[in-house]
XYZ file of C-alpha atoms in Angstrom:
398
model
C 0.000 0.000 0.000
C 1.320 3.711 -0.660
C 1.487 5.682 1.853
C 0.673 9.777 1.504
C 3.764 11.881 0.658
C 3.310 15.290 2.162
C 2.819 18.347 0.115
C 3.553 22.127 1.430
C 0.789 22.923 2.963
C 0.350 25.443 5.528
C 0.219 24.812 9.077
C -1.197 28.084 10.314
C -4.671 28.304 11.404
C -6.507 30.694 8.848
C -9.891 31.619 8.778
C -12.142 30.194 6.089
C -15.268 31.463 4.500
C -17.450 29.506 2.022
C -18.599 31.442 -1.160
C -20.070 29.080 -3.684
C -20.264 30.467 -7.084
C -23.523 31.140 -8.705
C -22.816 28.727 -11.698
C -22.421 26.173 -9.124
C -25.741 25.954 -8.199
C -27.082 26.943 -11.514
C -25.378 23.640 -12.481
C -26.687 21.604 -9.349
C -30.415 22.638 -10.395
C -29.770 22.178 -14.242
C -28.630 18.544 -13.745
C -31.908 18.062 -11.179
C -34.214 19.178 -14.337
C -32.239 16.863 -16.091
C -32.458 13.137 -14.358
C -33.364 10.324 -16.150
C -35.547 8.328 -13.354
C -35.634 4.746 -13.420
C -39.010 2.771 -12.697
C -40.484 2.697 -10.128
C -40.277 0.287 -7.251
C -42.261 -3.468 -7.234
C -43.107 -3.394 -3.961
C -44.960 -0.699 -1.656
C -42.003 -0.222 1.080
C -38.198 1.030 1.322
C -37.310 -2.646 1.080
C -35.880 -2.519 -2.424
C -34.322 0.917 -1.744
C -35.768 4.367 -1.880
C -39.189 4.604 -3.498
C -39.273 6.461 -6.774
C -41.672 9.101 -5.494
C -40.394 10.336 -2.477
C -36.429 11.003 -4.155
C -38.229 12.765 -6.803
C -40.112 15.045 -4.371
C -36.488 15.347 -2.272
C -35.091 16.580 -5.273
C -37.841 18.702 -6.562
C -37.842 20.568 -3.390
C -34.169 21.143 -3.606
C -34.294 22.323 -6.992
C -36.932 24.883 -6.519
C -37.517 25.777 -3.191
C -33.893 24.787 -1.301
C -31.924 27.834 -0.160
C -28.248 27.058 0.346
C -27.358 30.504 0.830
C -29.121 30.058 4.094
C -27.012 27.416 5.479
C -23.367 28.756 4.072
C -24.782 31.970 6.088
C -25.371 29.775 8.851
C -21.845 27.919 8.544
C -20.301 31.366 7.914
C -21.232 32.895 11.231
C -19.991 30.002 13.147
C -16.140 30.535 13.192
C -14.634 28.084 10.115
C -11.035 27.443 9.578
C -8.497 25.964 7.496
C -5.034 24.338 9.019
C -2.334 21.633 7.134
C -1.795 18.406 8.997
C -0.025 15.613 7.863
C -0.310 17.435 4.107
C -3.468 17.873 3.910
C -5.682 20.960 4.470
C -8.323 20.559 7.081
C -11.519 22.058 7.759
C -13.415 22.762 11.258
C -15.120 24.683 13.456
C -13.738 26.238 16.383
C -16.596 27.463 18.651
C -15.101 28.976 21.940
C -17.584 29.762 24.881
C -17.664 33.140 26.441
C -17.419 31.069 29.409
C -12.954 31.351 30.461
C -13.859 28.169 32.652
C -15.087 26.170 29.393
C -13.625 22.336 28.719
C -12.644 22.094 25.357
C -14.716 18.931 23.688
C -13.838 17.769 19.857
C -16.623 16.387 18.478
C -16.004 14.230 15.227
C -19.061 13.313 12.396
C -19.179 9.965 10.489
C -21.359 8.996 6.780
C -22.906 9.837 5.812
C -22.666 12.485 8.260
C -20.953 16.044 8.358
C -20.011 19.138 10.748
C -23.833 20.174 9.391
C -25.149 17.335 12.032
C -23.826 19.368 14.966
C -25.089 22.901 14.101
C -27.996 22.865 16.818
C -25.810 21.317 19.566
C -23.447 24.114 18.802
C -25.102 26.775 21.036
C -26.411 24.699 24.142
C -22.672 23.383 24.433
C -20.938 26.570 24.168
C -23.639 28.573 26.287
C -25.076 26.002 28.696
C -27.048 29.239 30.625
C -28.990 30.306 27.517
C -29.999 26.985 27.009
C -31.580 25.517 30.192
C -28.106 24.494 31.635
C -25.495 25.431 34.084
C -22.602 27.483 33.344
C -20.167 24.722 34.673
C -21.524 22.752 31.243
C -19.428 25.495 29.144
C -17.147 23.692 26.331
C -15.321 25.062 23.530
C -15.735 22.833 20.718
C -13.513 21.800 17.995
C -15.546 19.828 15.077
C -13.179 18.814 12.176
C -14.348 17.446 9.133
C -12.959 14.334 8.313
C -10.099 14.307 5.186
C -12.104 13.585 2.119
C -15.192 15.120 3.366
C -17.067 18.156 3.465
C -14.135 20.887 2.992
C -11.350 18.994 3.850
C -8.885 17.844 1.611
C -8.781 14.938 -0.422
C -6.161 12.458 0.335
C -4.524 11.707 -2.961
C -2.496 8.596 -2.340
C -3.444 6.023 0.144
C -2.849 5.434 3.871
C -5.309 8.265 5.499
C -6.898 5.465 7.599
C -8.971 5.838 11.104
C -5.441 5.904 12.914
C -3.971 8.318 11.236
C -7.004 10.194 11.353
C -6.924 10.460 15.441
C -3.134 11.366 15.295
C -4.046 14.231 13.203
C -6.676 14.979 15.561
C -4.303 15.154 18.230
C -2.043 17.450 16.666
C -5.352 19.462 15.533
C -5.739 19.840 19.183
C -2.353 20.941 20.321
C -1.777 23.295 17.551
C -5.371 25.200 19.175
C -3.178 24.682 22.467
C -5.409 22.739 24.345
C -4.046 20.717 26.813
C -6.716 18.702 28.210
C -9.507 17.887 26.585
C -12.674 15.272 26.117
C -13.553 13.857 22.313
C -16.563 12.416 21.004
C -18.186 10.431 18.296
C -20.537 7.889 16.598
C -20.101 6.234 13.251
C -17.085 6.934 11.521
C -16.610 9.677 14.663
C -16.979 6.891 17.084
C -14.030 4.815 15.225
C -11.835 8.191 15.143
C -12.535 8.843 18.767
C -11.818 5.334 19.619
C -8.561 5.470 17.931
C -7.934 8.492 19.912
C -8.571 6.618 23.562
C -6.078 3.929 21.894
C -2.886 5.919 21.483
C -3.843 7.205 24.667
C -2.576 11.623 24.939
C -1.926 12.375 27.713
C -4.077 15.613 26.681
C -7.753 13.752 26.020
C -9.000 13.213 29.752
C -12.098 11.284 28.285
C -14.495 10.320 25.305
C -18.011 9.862 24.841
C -19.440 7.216 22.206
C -22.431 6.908 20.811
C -22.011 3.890 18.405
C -19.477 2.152 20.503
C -17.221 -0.597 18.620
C -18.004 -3.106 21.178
C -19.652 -6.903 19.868
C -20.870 -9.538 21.442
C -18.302 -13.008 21.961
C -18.977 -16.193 20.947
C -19.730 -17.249 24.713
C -22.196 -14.402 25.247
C -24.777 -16.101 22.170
C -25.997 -18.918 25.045
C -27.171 -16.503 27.949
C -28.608 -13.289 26.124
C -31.150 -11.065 27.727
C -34.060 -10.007 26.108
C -32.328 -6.729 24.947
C -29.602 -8.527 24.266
C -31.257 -10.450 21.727
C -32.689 -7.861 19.921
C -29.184 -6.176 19.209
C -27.891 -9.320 18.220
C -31.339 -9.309 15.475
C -30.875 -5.790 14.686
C -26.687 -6.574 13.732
C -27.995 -9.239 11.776
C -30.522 -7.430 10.143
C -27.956 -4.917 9.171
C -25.183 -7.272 8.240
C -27.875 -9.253 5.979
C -30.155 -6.979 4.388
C -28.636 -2.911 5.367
C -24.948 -2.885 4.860
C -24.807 -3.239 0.822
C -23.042 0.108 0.902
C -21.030 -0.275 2.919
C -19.802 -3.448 0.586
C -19.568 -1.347 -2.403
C -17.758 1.130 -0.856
C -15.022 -0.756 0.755
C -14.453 -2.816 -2.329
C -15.197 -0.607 -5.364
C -15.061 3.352 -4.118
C -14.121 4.710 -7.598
C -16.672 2.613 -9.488
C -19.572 4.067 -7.238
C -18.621 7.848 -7.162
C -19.310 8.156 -10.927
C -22.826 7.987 -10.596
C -22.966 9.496 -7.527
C -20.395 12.418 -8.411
C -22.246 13.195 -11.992
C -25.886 13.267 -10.648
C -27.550 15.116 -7.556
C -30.430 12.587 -7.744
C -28.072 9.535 -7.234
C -25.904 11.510 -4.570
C -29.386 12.048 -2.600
C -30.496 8.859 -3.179
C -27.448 7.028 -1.508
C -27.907 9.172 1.423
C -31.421 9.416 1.658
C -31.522 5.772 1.904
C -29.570 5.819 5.150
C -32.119 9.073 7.079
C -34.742 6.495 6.559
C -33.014 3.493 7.522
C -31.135 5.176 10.600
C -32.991 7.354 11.718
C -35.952 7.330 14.703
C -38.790 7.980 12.465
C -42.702 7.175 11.621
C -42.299 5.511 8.417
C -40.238 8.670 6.580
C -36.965 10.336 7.066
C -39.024 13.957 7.307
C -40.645 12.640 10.277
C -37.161 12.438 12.116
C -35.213 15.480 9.955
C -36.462 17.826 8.082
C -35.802 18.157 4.345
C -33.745 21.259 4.690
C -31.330 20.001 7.384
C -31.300 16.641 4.902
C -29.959 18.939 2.198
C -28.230 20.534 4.003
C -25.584 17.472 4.583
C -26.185 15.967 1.640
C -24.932 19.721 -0.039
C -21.425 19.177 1.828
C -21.092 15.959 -0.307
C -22.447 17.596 -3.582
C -20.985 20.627 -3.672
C -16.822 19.534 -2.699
C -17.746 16.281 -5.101
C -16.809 13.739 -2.219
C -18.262 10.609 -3.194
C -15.378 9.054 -4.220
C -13.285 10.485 -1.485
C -15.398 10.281 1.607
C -16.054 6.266 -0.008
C -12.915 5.419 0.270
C -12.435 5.623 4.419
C -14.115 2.185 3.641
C -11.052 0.758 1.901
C -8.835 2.035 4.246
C -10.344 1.332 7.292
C -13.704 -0.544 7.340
C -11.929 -3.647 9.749
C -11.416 -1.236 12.344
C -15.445 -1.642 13.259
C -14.290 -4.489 15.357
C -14.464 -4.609 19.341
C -11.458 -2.649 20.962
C -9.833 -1.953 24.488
C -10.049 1.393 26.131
C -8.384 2.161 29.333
C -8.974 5.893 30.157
C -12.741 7.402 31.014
C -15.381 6.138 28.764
C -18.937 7.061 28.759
C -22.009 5.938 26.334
C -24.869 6.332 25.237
C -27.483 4.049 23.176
C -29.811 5.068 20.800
C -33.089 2.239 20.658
C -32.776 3.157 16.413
C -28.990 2.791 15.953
C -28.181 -0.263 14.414
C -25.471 -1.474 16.769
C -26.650 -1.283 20.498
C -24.311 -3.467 22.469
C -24.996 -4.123 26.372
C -23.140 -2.542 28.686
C -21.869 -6.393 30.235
C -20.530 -6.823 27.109
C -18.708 -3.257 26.836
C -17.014 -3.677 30.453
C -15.069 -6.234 29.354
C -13.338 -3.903 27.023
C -14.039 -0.738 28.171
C -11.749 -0.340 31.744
C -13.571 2.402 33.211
C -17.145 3.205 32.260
C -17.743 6.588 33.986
C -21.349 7.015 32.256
C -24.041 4.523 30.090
C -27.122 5.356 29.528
C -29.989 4.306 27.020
C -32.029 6.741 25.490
C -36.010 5.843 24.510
C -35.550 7.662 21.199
C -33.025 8.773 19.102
C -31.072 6.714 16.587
C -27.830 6.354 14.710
C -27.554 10.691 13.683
C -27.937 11.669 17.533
C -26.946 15.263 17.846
C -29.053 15.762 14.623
C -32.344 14.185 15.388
C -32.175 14.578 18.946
C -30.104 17.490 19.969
C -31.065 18.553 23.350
C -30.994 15.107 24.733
C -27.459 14.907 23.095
C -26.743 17.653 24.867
C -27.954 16.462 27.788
C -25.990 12.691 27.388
C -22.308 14.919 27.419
C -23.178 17.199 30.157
C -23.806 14.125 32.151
C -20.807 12.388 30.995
C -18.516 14.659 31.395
C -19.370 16.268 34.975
C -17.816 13.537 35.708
C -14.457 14.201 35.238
C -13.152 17.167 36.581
C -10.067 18.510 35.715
C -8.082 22.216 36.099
C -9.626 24.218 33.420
C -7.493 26.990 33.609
C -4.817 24.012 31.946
C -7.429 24.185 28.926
C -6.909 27.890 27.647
C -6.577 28.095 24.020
C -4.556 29.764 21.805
C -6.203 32.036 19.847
C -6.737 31.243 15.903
């Protein structure tokens, strides 16, 4: 396997501001006028894949009626930024809280995810008061997107794996001089903060999971409880009849972002699938998200042309969804709609020292997106309990 060679690119920390050009989107909604639809599905469910008529209403709401200059306002006004790491330019918010006593918290998305899945966690987290909370539940967040995703750089050669993800999250951190801080994660997030609690920094005091890599062991099949055997069904489920993407992208990336990289309808499409299968819904995925906030994400793939690119974390790193040891602080919390929910006697034989587990009575595998005041809620409880010297955490200015 190649590895990546590095490239000059800057390590300062630079602001960034998105400015998509007009033609862009002139483009985006040309190509929507344009699809060629296939027939329509033989059966009256999602069971053969997304039903013909509700893509084509997606997309006919996002060519007509979809305002992205609302959400690059949105993402503008947040505090963006640009720094090289390992050769490769990466994107990410860095939120600081009025509050000098904050913990700093980095806070990494997965797929078909983005940074757009954390915008209404943004404010309760960095101003606990405003937002029903104490000021003691103050963080400064960090939210990178992942290389290959959203505004990110694309790795070019191979080797940008889930490891060397975390060790460029760690050197994210210390470049913002922090030198204690907690990280969090599901999906892809959950692998990359996992990663993190393996090389163990002295700097990350703790992590928070919500899709932790934990699986059951062949002697735990003869004594399940009853929850226990509906995880083990709902893995099953996923590994027989939900996880054909995850196949195709592991195996055959390039092949895939084609059709996904020349049309908006198929980009949707493979990520529409996944609101509706994921997410904690009636039936729809507008019953858990709503079609702006849908587009939203689903823009951050279109727009930076990251099919092929976010895909690929699959090749590189798909084995890493296997059950793993962590020693320092961990605290989770299950969603009843995510697709993995392992028991917590399973997790404590890999997880040291549980400091927080909880499971949640709705909610599902996009947490902070469909649910996120009780995300909120699930890291201010996790992390009250660890206490460490904030005045240790003071950052340096970007």
């Amino acid at each position: 396997m190649q590895t990546q060679t590095s490239v000059p690119v800057s390590e300062s920390v630079v602001p960034f501001k998105l400015a998509i050009a007009d033609e862009a989107l002139a483009d985006l909604r040309l190509r929507l006028s344009h699809t060629r639809w296939p027939d329509r599905e033989t059966v009256g469910d999602w069971s053969q894949g997304v039903p013909l008529e509700g893509i084509k209403a997606l997309c006919d709401y996002w060519a007509r009626d979809y305002d992205w200059r609302r959400c690059e306002a949105r993402l503008n006004a947040l505090g963006q930024y640009h720094t090289g790491i390992d050769g490769l330019r990466i994107h990410f918010f860095h939120i600081r809280s009025s509050n000098p006593d904050a913990v700093p918290l980095l806070i990494t998305h997965g797929w078909p995810g983005s940074v757009v899945e954390f915008l209404d966690v943004i404010g309760p987290l960095t101003d606990p008061v405003a937002h029903g909370g104490a000021a003691a539940d103050a963080f400064h967040l960090v939210i990178p997107s992942l290389p290959g995703f959203g505004f990110s750089d694309k790795p070019t050669r191979t080797g940008w794996g889930v490891e060397r993800i975390a060790a460029a999250w760690i050197s994210l951190m210390k470049r913002l001089g922090y030198q204690r801080y907690f990280a969090q994660g599901g999906d892809w997030g959950a692998a990359v903060t996992t990663a993190i609690g393996m090389l163990a920094p002295p700097e990350c005091a703790g992590v928070h999971l919500n899709m932790p890599l934990i699986y059951p062991g062949r002697d735990d099949f003869a004594q399940l409880t009853e929850a226990e055997q509906a995880s083990v069904a709902s893995m099953k489920f996923y590994r027989d009849s939900d996880s054909g993407y995850a196949k195709q992208q592991r195996t055959r990336p390039q092949t895939l972002a084609y059709g996904l990289t020349d049309s908006p309808a198929g980009q949707a499409a493979w990520i529409y699938e996944k609101f509706h299968a994921w997410t904690d819904n009636c039936g729809e995925p507008e019953s858990a998200l709503t079609r702006d906030a849908m587009l939203d994400n689903i823009m951050l793939y279109w727009l930076p042309g990251t099919a092929a690119s976010s895909a690929r974390l699959y090749w590189e790193s798909l084995d890493f969804f296997r059950t793993q040891q962590l020693a320092l602080p961990v605290g989770v919390t299950i969603y009843p709609k995510e697709f993995s929910r392992p028991s917590r006697r399973w997790a404590q034989r890999h997880f040291a020292n549980i400091i927080h587990w909880n499971e949640t009575d709705k909610g599902g595998h996009f947490a902070a997106f469909e649910q996120p005041e009780l995300f909120v809620t699930e890291l201010r409880n996790c992390f009250r309990k660890i206490r460490f010297e904030t005045s240790r955490c003071l950052p340096i200015l970007a």
